[in-house]
Tab-separated table of C-alpha atoms in Angstrom:
chain	number	residue	atom	x	y	z
D	15	UNK	CA	-21.409	12.886	13.408
D	16	UNK	CA	-21.697	10.189	16.040
D	17	UNK	CA	-20.779	6.654	15.156
D	18	UNK	CA	-20.769	3.314	16.903
D	19	UNK	CA	-18.294	1.297	14.836
D	20	UNK	CA	-14.969	0.466	16.466
D	21	UNK	CA	-11.916	2.216	15.000
D	22	UNK	CA	-8.144	1.903	15.362
D	23	UNK	CA	-8.316	5.454	16.750
D	24	UNK	CA	-10.469	4.206	19.664
D	25	UNK	CA	-7.825	1.620	20.528
D	26	UNK	CA	-5.021	4.175	20.462
D	27	UNK	CA	-7.007	6.698	22.504
D	28	UNK	CA	-7.873	4.094	25.132
D	29	UNK	CA	-4.564	2.233	25.415
D	30	UNK	CA	-2.063	4.526	23.688
D	31	UNK	CA	-0.888	6.425	26.798
D	32	UNK	CA	0.008	3.202	28.664
D	33	UNK	CA	1.708	1.836	25.561
D	34	UNK	CA	3.846	4.950	25.130
D	35	UNK	CA	4.897	4.794	28.777
D	36	UNK	CA	5.701	1.095	28.606
D	37	UNK	CA	7.698	1.500	25.382
D	38	UNK	CA	9.431	4.757	26.267
D	39	UNK	CA	12.706	4.878	24.350
D	40	UNK	CA	11.716	1.969	22.077
D	41	UNK	CA	9.241	3.719	19.788
D	42	UNK	CA	10.532	5.718	16.835
D	43	UNK	CA	9.500	9.304	16.205
D	44	UNK	CA	7.624	8.079	13.132
D	45	UNK	CA	5.584	5.609	15.186
D	46	UNK	CA	4.749	8.255	17.787
D	47	UNK	CA	3.620	10.642	15.050
D	48	UNK	CA	1.371	7.965	13.527
D	49	UNK	CA	-0.250	7.257	16.890
D	50	UNK	CA	-0.870	10.958	17.525
D	51	UNK	CA	-2.276	11.544	14.045
D	52	UNK	CA	-4.698	8.608	14.236
D	53	UNK	CA	-5.847	9.590	17.720
D	54	UNK	CA	-6.635	13.160	16.611
D	55	UNK	CA	-8.025	12.405	13.148
D	56	UNK	CA	-11.469	13.915	12.536
D	57	UNK	CA	-11.718	15.257	16.047
D	58	UNK	CA	-11.928	18.804	17.418
D	59	UNK	CA	-8.174	18.624	18.075
D	60	UNK	CA	-7.510	19.271	14.362
D	61	UNK	CA	-10.191	21.900	13.847
D	62	UNK	CA	-12.804	21.723	11.133
D	63	UNK	CA	-15.682	23.531	9.461
D	64	UNK	CA	-19.440	23.910	9.611
D	65	UNK	CA	-21.414	22.870	6.527
D	66	UNK	CA	-24.967	23.667	5.445
D	67	UNK	CA	-26.956	21.832	2.777
D	68	UNK	CA	-28.325	23.945	-0.082
D	69	UNK	CA	-31.239	21.546	-0.439
D	70	UNK	CA	-32.664	20.679	2.976
D	71	UNK	CA	-30.833	23.180	5.180
D	72	UNK	CA	-29.166	20.474	7.273
D	73	UNK	CA	-26.119	21.688	9.246
D	74	UNK	CA	-23.137	19.445	9.831
D	75	UNK	CA	-19.896	19.846	11.772
D	76	UNK	CA	-17.018	18.233	9.872
D	77	UNK	CA	-13.671	17.806	11.609
D	78	UNK	CA	-10.422	17.832	9.656
D	79	UNK	CA	-8.575	14.656	8.704
D	80	UNK	CA	-4.999	13.946	9.756
D	81	UNK	CA	-4.089	12.795	6.194
D	82	UNK	CA	-1.475	10.438	7.599
D	83	UNK	CA	-0.871	7.605	5.122
D	84	UNK	CA	-1.128	5.009	7.915
D	85	UNK	CA	-4.557	6.216	9.085
D	86	UNK	CA	-7.451	3.884	8.175
D	87	UNK	CA	-9.937	6.774	7.960
D	88	UNK	CA	-7.926	8.918	5.555
D	89	UNK	CA	-7.064	6.415	2.858
D	90	UNK	CA	-10.400	6.172	1.041
D	91	UNK	CA	-10.322	9.818	-0.077
D	92	UNK	CA	-6.598	9.592	-0.857
D	93	UNK	CA	-7.256	6.525	-3.026
D	94	UNK	CA	-10.019	8.331	-4.938
D	95	UNK	CA	-7.741	11.273	-5.708
D	96	UNK	CA	-4.946	8.953	-6.832
D	97	UNK	CA	-7.286	6.890	-9.016
D	98	UNK	CA	-8.664	9.974	-10.737
D	99	UNK	CA	-5.109	10.753	-11.819
D	100	UNK	CA	-4.528	7.172	-13.013
D	101	UNK	CA	-7.667	6.939	-15.181
D	102	UNK	CA	-5.862	8.582	-18.084
D	103	UNK	CA	-2.966	6.096	-17.892
D	104	UNK	CA	-5.012	2.995	-18.731
D	105	UNK	CA	-4.376	1.289	-22.057
D	106	UNK	CA	-6.875	-0.923	-23.967
D	107	UNK	CA	-4.984	-4.149	-23.179
D	108	UNK	CA	-5.121	-6.951	-20.631
D	109	UNK	CA	-3.592	-6.105	-17.260
D	110	UNK	CA	-1.794	-8.588	-15.019
D	111	UNK	CA	-1.225	-8.811	-11.295
D	112	UNK	CA	2.171	-10.169	-10.184
D	113	UNK	CA	3.300	-10.499	-6.549
D	114	UNK	CA	6.901	-10.697	-5.308
D	115	UNK	CA	7.382	-11.964	-1.745
D	116	UNK	CA	10.465	-12.109	0.487
D	117	UNK	CA	11.354	-15.249	2.482
D	118	UNK	CA	10.591	-15.092	6.217
D	119	UNK	CA	14.249	-14.891	7.249
D	120	UNK	CA	14.822	-11.776	5.131
D	121	UNK	CA	11.564	-10.288	6.411
D	122	UNK	CA	12.974	-10.668	9.924
D	123	UNK	CA	16.011	-8.473	9.243
D	124	UNK	CA	13.964	-6.116	7.051
D	125	UNK	CA	12.218	-4.656	10.088
D	126	UNK	CA	15.471	-3.012	11.249
D	127	UNK	CA	16.504	-2.143	7.676
D	128	UNK	CA	13.241	-0.944	6.191
D	129	UNK	CA	14.492	1.724	3.801
D	130	UNK	CA	17.273	-0.475	2.394
D	131	UNK	CA	15.421	-3.769	2.027
D	132	UNK	CA	12.074	-2.324	0.957
D	133	UNK	CA	13.887	-0.328	-1.743
D	134	UNK	CA	15.675	-3.484	-2.890
D	135	UNK	CA	12.346	-5.284	-3.021
D	136	UNK	CA	10.932	-2.574	-5.288
D	137	UNK	CA	13.964	-2.252	-7.540
D	138	UNK	CA	14.695	-5.957	-7.959
D	139	UNK	CA	11.042	-6.771	-8.671
D	140	UNK	CA	10.968	-4.018	-11.324
D	141	UNK	CA	14.299	-5.085	-12.786
D	142	UNK	CA	13.116	-8.691	-12.957
D	143	UNK	CA	9.927	-7.753	-14.806
D	144	UNK	CA	11.610	-5.448	-17.306
D	145	UNK	CA	14.601	-7.758	-17.926
D	146	UNK	CA	12.579	-10.920	-18.538
D	147	UNK	CA	10.009	-9.039	-20.632
D	148	UNK	CA	12.779	-7.547	-22.798
D	149	UNK	CA	14.215	-11.014	-23.518
D	150	UNK	CA	13.187	-12.089	-27.064
D	151	UNK	CA	12.629	-15.620	-25.751
D	152	UNK	CA	9.703	-14.310	-23.705
D	153	UNK	CA	8.130	-11.032	-24.850
D	154	UNK	CA	10.894	-8.965	-26.416
D	155	UNK	CA	9.414	-5.618	-25.429
D	156	UNK	CA	9.780	-2.684	-23.052
D	157	UNK	CA	6.977	-2.826	-20.503
D	158	UNK	CA	5.632	-0.619	-17.734
D	159	UNK	CA	4.691	-1.520	-14.173
D	160	UNK	CA	3.099	0.043	-11.111
D	161	UNK	CA	4.345	-1.553	-7.892
D	162	UNK	CA	2.671	-1.194	-4.493
D	163	UNK	CA	4.383	-2.182	-1.232
D	164	UNK	CA	2.506	-4.049	1.486
D	165	UNK	CA	4.376	-5.017	4.650
D	166	UNK	CA	1.713	-7.019	6.458
D	167	UNK	CA	-0.019	-10.342	6.506
D	168	UNK	CA	-3.718	-10.605	7.322
D	169	UNK	CA	-2.899	-11.164	11.024
D	170	UNK	CA	-0.790	-7.955	11.111
D	171	UNK	CA	2.485	-9.890	11.078
D	172	UNK	CA	5.509	-8.475	9.234
D	173	UNK	CA	5.296	-9.822	5.674
D	174	UNK	CA	6.873	-7.497	3.068
D	175	UNK	CA	5.774	-8.026	-0.538
D	176	UNK	CA	5.003	-5.928	-3.616
D	177	UNK	CA	1.944	-6.115	-5.841
D	178	UNK	CA	2.602	-5.306	-9.495
D	179	UNK	CA	-0.068	-4.066	-11.900
D	180	UNK	CA	1.304	-4.487	-15.427
D	181	UNK	CA	-0.117	-3.846	-18.922
D	182	UNK	CA	-0.064	-7.029	-21.007
D	183	UNK	CA	2.487	-5.996	-23.579
D	184	UNK	CA	5.029	-3.336	-24.427
D	185	UNK	CA	6.895	-1.405	-27.065
D	186	UNK	CA	9.166	-3.225	-29.502
D	187	UNK	CA	12.900	-2.345	-29.280
D	188	UNK	CA	12.615	-0.032	-32.286
D	189	UNK	CA	9.478	1.622	-30.911
D	190	UNK	CA	7.538	0.832	-34.079
D	191	UNK	CA	5.167	-1.857	-32.789
D	192	UNK	CA	3.106	-2.782	-29.756
D	193	UNK	CA	4.075	-6.333	-28.730
D	194	UNK	CA	1.140	-8.013	-26.987
D	195	UNK	CA	1.377	-10.854	-24.481
D	196	UNK	CA	-0.150	-14.173	-25.340
D	197	UNK	CA	-3.782	-13.971	-24.236
D	198	UNK	CA	-4.131	-14.950	-20.595
D	199	UNK	CA	-0.370	-15.363	-20.061
D	200	UNK	CA	2.152	-12.732	-19.011
D	201	UNK	CA	5.606	-14.144	-18.210
D	202	UNK	CA	6.735	-17.517	-16.750
D	203	UNK	CA	6.690	-17.157	-12.963
D	204	UNK	CA	9.456	-19.723	-12.453
D	205	UNK	CA	11.814	-17.621	-14.572
D	206	UNK	CA	10.732	-14.484	-12.722
D	207	UNK	CA	11.288	-16.155	-9.356
D	208	UNK	CA	14.804	-17.402	-10.155
D	209	UNK	CA	15.937	-14.069	-11.571
D	210	UNK	CA	14.408	-12.146	-8.652
D	211	UNK	CA	16.092	-14.442	-6.104
D	212	UNK	CA	19.523	-14.150	-7.718
D	213	UNK	CA	19.466	-10.394	-8.168
D	214	UNK	CA	17.990	-9.652	-4.735
D	215	UNK	CA	20.626	-11.739	-2.950
D	216	UNK	CA	23.412	-10.124	-5.002
D	217	UNK	CA	22.248	-6.653	-4.018
D	218	UNK	CA	21.604	-7.677	-0.409
D	219	UNK	CA	25.187	-8.962	-0.174
D	220	UNK	CA	26.384	-5.671	-1.659
D	221	UNK	CA	24.322	-3.709	0.895
D	222	UNK	CA	26.041	-5.653	3.684
D	223	UNK	CA	29.475	-5.057	2.179
D	224	UNK	CA	28.874	-1.304	1.984
D	225	UNK	CA	27.591	-1.049	5.557
D	226	UNK	CA	23.934	-0.333	4.749
D	227	UNK	CA	22.535	-3.084	7.001
D	228	UNK	CA	22.303	-3.217	10.776
D	229	UNK	CA	21.585	-6.179	13.038
D	230	UNK	CA	20.266	-6.582	16.579
D	231	UNK	CA	19.388	-9.290	19.077
D	232	UNK	CA	19.529	-12.816	17.724
D	233	UNK	CA	20.769	-11.470	14.367
D	234	UNK	CA	23.665	-9.426	15.775
D	235	UNK	CA	26.228	-12.018	14.631
D	236	UNK	CA	25.260	-11.359	10.999
D	237	UNK	CA	27.251	-8.134	11.108
D	238	UNK	CA	30.268	-10.371	10.370
D	239	UNK	CA	30.740	-10.793	6.601
D	240	UNK	CA	31.479	-14.515	6.740
D	241	UNK	CA	28.509	-15.239	9.009
D	242	UNK	CA	26.234	-13.252	6.718
D	243	UNK	CA	27.417	-15.147	3.631
D	244	UNK	CA	26.772	-18.461	5.367
D	245	UNK	CA	23.338	-17.241	6.462
D	246	UNK	CA	22.478	-16.387	2.851
D	247	UNK	CA	23.529	-19.792	1.462
D	248	UNK	CA	20.218	-21.662	2.094
D	249	UNK	CA	18.294	-18.737	0.589
D	250	UNK	CA	20.036	-19.329	-2.733
D	251	UNK	CA	18.474	-22.793	-2.956
D	252	UNK	CA	14.945	-22.394	-1.576
D	253	UNK	CA	12.032	-21.345	-3.785
D	254	UNK	CA	11.000	-17.693	-3.604
D	255	UNK	CA	7.306	-16.965	-3.978
D	256	UNK	CA	6.468	-15.046	-7.135
D	257	UNK	CA	3.046	-15.585	-8.617
D	258	UNK	CA	0.859	-14.087	-11.321
D	259	UNK	CA	-2.924	-13.965	-11.199
D	260	UNK	CA	-5.252	-14.191	-14.167
D	261	UNK	CA	-5.658	-10.947	-16.164
D	262	UNK	CA	-8.198	-8.402	-15.003
D	263	UNK	CA	-11.553	-8.240	-16.768
D	264	UNK	CA	-11.020	-4.853	-18.394
D	265	UNK	CA	-9.810	-1.415	-17.288
D	266	UNK	CA	-12.687	-0.991	-14.844
D	267	UNK	CA	-11.553	-4.052	-12.921
D	268	UNK	CA	-7.990	-2.699	-12.839
D	269	UNK	CA	-9.168	0.520	-11.222
D	270	UNK	CA	-11.390	-1.347	-8.767
D	271	UNK	CA	-8.410	-3.463	-7.754
D	272	UNK	CA	-6.129	-0.458	-7.441
D	273	UNK	CA	-8.670	1.303	-5.235
D	274	UNK	CA	-8.461	-1.610	-2.792
D	275	UNK	CA	-4.692	-2.020	-2.805
D	276	UNK	CA	-2.842	1.246	-3.419
D	277	UNK	CA	-3.839	3.035	-0.217
D	278	UNK	CA	-4.542	0.067	2.030
D	279	UNK	CA	-3.187	0.150	5.574
D	280	UNK	CA	-2.264	-2.735	7.869
D	281	UNK	CA	-5.869	-3.176	9.040
D	282	UNK	CA	-9.054	-1.361	8.095
D	283	UNK	CA	-11.625	-0.271	10.661
D	284	UNK	CA	-14.193	-2.540	9.011
D	285	UNK	CA	-12.240	-5.619	10.152
D	286	UNK	CA	-12.435	-4.676	13.833
D	287	UNK	CA	-15.124	-6.500	15.814
D	288	UNK	CA	-14.782	-5.584	19.481
D	289	UNK	CA	-12.663	-3.931	22.149
D	290	UNK	CA	-13.147	-5.183	25.715
D	291	UNK	CA	-11.244	-6.502	28.716
D	292	UNK	CA	-10.358	-9.608	26.708
D	293	UNK	CA	-8.539	-7.558	24.062
D	294	UNK	CA	-9.192	-6.557	20.462
D	295	UNK	CA	-11.005	-9.022	18.212
D	296	UNK	CA	-10.739	-8.653	14.453
D	297	UNK	CA	-11.345	-10.596	11.264
D	298	UNK	CA	-8.457	-12.082	9.343
D	299	UNK	CA	-7.925	-14.448	6.437
D	300	UNK	CA	-5.897	-17.619	6.886
D	301	UNK	CA	-4.443	-18.306	3.431
D	302	UNK	CA	-3.244	-21.750	4.517
D	303	UNK	CA	-6.853	-22.875	4.793
D	304	UNK	CA	-9.280	-23.353	1.941
D	305	UNK	CA	-12.755	-22.101	1.188
D	306	UNK	CA	-14.833	-20.492	3.881
D	307	UNK	CA	-12.525	-21.739	6.628
D	308	UNK	CA	-10.064	-19.051	5.543
D	309	UNK	CA	-12.175	-16.376	7.226
D	310	UNK	CA	-11.410	-16.390	10.945
D	311	UNK	CA	-11.352	-14.124	13.977
D	312	UNK	CA	-8.364	-13.369	16.202
D	313	UNK	CA	-8.134	-11.706	19.605
D	314	UNK	CA	-4.983	-9.879	20.723
D	315	UNK	CA	-4.410	-7.908	23.880
D	316	UNK	CA	-4.320	-4.173	23.237
D	317	UNK	CA	-0.552	-3.787	23.594
D	318	UNK	CA	0.177	-6.620	21.149
D	319	UNK	CA	-2.356	-5.228	18.672
D	320	UNK	CA	-0.692	-1.813	18.761
D	321	UNK	CA	2.761	-3.375	18.477
D	322	UNK	CA	1.746	-5.256	15.343
D	323	UNK	CA	0.045	-2.228	13.818
D	324	UNK	CA	3.128	-0.056	14.363
D	325	UNK	CA	5.399	-2.660	12.754
D	326	UNK	CA	4.161	-1.295	9.440
D	327	UNK	CA	5.021	2.385	9.849
D	328	UNK	CA	7.178	3.283	6.850
D	329	UNK	CA	10.331	5.416	6.988
D	330	UNK	CA	9.705	9.119	6.536
D	331	UNK	CA	9.572	10.081	2.854
D	332	UNK	CA	9.494	6.471	1.649
D	333	UNK	CA	7.251	6.025	-1.422
D	334	UNK	CA	5.069	2.931	-1.240
D	335	UNK	CA	3.719	3.300	-4.798
D	336	UNK	CA	6.275	3.423	-7.601
D	337	UNK	CA	6.159	3.349	-11.390
D	338	UNK	CA	8.723	1.765	-13.679
D	339	UNK	CA	9.532	1.357	-17.361
D	340	UNK	CA	6.932	2.906	-19.656
D	341	UNK	CA	5.048	4.185	-16.600
D	342	UNK	CA	8.051	5.821	-14.908
D	343	UNK	CA	7.253	9.414	-14.011
D	344	UNK	CA	9.827	10.945	-16.350
D	345	UNK	CA	8.732	8.980	-19.421
D	346	UNK	CA	5.038	8.238	-18.816
D	347	UNK	CA	3.461	10.932	-20.981
D	348	UNK	CA	5.531	10.238	-24.102
D	349	UNK	CA	5.484	6.443	-23.678
D	350	UNK	CA	1.711	6.250	-23.209
D	351	UNK	CA	1.107	8.570	-26.165
D	352	UNK	CA	3.202	6.306	-28.391
D	353	UNK	CA	1.497	3.175	-27.037
D	354	UNK	CA	-1.957	4.618	-27.723
D	355	UNK	CA	-0.919	5.531	-31.249
D	356	UNK	CA	0.320	1.995	-31.914
D	357	UNK	CA	-2.828	0.519	-30.335
D	358	UNK	CA	-5.038	2.888	-32.351
D	359	UNK	CA	-6.685	4.163	-29.176
D	360	UNK	CA	-8.642	7.385	-29.469
D	361	UNK	CA	-7.323	10.017	-27.085
D	362	UNK	CA	-9.916	12.212	-25.392
D	363	UNK	CA	-9.268	15.932	-25.164
D	364	UNK	CA	-9.929	18.053	-22.092
D	365	UNK	CA	-13.153	19.322	-23.696
D	366	UNK	CA	-14.308	15.731	-24.268
D	367	UNK	CA	-13.667	14.940	-20.612
D	368	UNK	CA	-15.730	17.952	-19.558
D	369	UNK	CA	-18.656	16.817	-21.722
D	370	UNK	CA	-18.440	13.265	-20.360
D	371	UNK	CA	-18.294	14.365	-16.740
D	372	UNK	CA	-21.216	16.781	-17.091
D	373	UNK	CA	-20.967	18.881	-13.948
D	374	UNK	CA	-18.168	19.119	-11.470
D	375	UNK	CA	-18.964	17.130	-8.336
D	376	UNK	CA	-19.368	19.048	-5.091
D	377	UNK	CA	-16.604	18.945	-2.521
D	378	UNK	CA	-19.149	18.213	0.233
D	379	UNK	CA	-22.506	16.514	-0.226
D	380	UNK	CA	-25.392	16.267	2.197
D	381	UNK	CA	-25.669	12.830	3.900
D	382	UNK	CA	-29.458	13.274	4.017
D	383	UNK	CA	-30.467	14.456	0.537
D	384	UNK	CA	-27.273	14.402	-1.526
D	385	UNK	CA	-27.300	18.102	-2.413
D	386	UNK	CA	-24.080	20.175	-2.315
D	387	UNK	CA	-23.117	21.677	1.036
D	388	UNK	CA	-21.485	25.060	1.572
D	389	UNK	CA	-18.958	26.048	4.234
D	390	UNK	CA	-20.494	28.426	6.771
D	391	UNK	CA	-17.616	28.682	9.221
D	392	UNK	CA	-14.095	27.415	9.776
D	393	UNK	CA	-12.491	26.769	13.160
D	394	UNK	CA	-8.823	25.928	13.662
D	395	UNK	CA	-7.270	23.510	16.108
D	396	UNK	CA	-6.850	26.407	18.528
D	397	UNK	CA	-10.496	27.447	18.370
D	398	UNK	CA	-13.738	26.036	19.692
D	399	UNK	CA	-16.783	25.464	17.498
D	400	UNK	CA	-18.699	28.754	17.060
D	401	UNK	CA	-21.461	28.819	19.648
D	402	UNK	CA	-24.324	29.257	17.168
D	403	UNK	CA	-23.341	26.007	15.426
D	404	UNK	CA	-22.848	23.793	18.463
D	405	UNK	CA	-25.319	20.931	18.770
D	406	UNK	CA	-27.985	21.490	21.446
């Protein structure tokens, strides 16, 4: 179907070839694959299928998606599938949102050490949450957490941080009780921040000692152990940003939040305003301002826009959503079953779910009347659209 809204794909199709030529030898294979996937997404290059509505007879040509996790067009459906799987994990307790952020100087070296530093960010944030929660002075319980990595600021700058979605409570050490957080309060953020800072710097120093970090340009001197230790010294004294937001207003709000954050990419198509000879203009939020003045527009030339977008391509195979503690993949089923038992939550059976859902939703629905659509024909990336289904 034709559309008029500007997309990241339009920018890559228009300026991508010049960018690839200008950056030949400087772009990673992962970045090149992301560009190609976004450019081809939902176009004839990937093939597709012809649909017909059972209700009004409307025919539609639907091109295949690239399903790349960095593609703005593919993430809405991916988020829906992921959320459907998470519905059953929700507990009848308050949920909290905690954010762990790296200082700017560490973010600078993280770009060339993505796998190592992003993994440390995940693991140290999770360790901090579970360690402080297990301390009897605070909660004294084993908790669970879902952590989501974001690597961008609103202006597409490199700003690695993790968002944590955490049930407000956990299992007692003997597994006999559910220990609830004090209403409206999770854990002291100052304690979280100090522990996170100490443990992250310890592990970062260890990563340097074992040769898991690399340095380039203005940071090349940090390859020396003494220089790196001196560079870390100020980071042991400055405040690291860890903050907790107020609890969500029920499980529905948790899912709504997750749908916005789990499969977000560096910039959505909805934030793009225009593409012209002056560059790309998009909306962004300036968190240093207050009120309505936070919402601003920014214009970047096409090459700078693409450079910033590609800063956020993750290493191949790197998981940007991870579960820890009670929600860890290996223990989730048993831990949640025990938690529900202690919380006296009724567990729905598969038959109950079928009754609640009524009918199974159609894979494709008609954009005109909402009736289910059937697949009439399939064409691969090597085929053209069957002649009888081509638009006049």
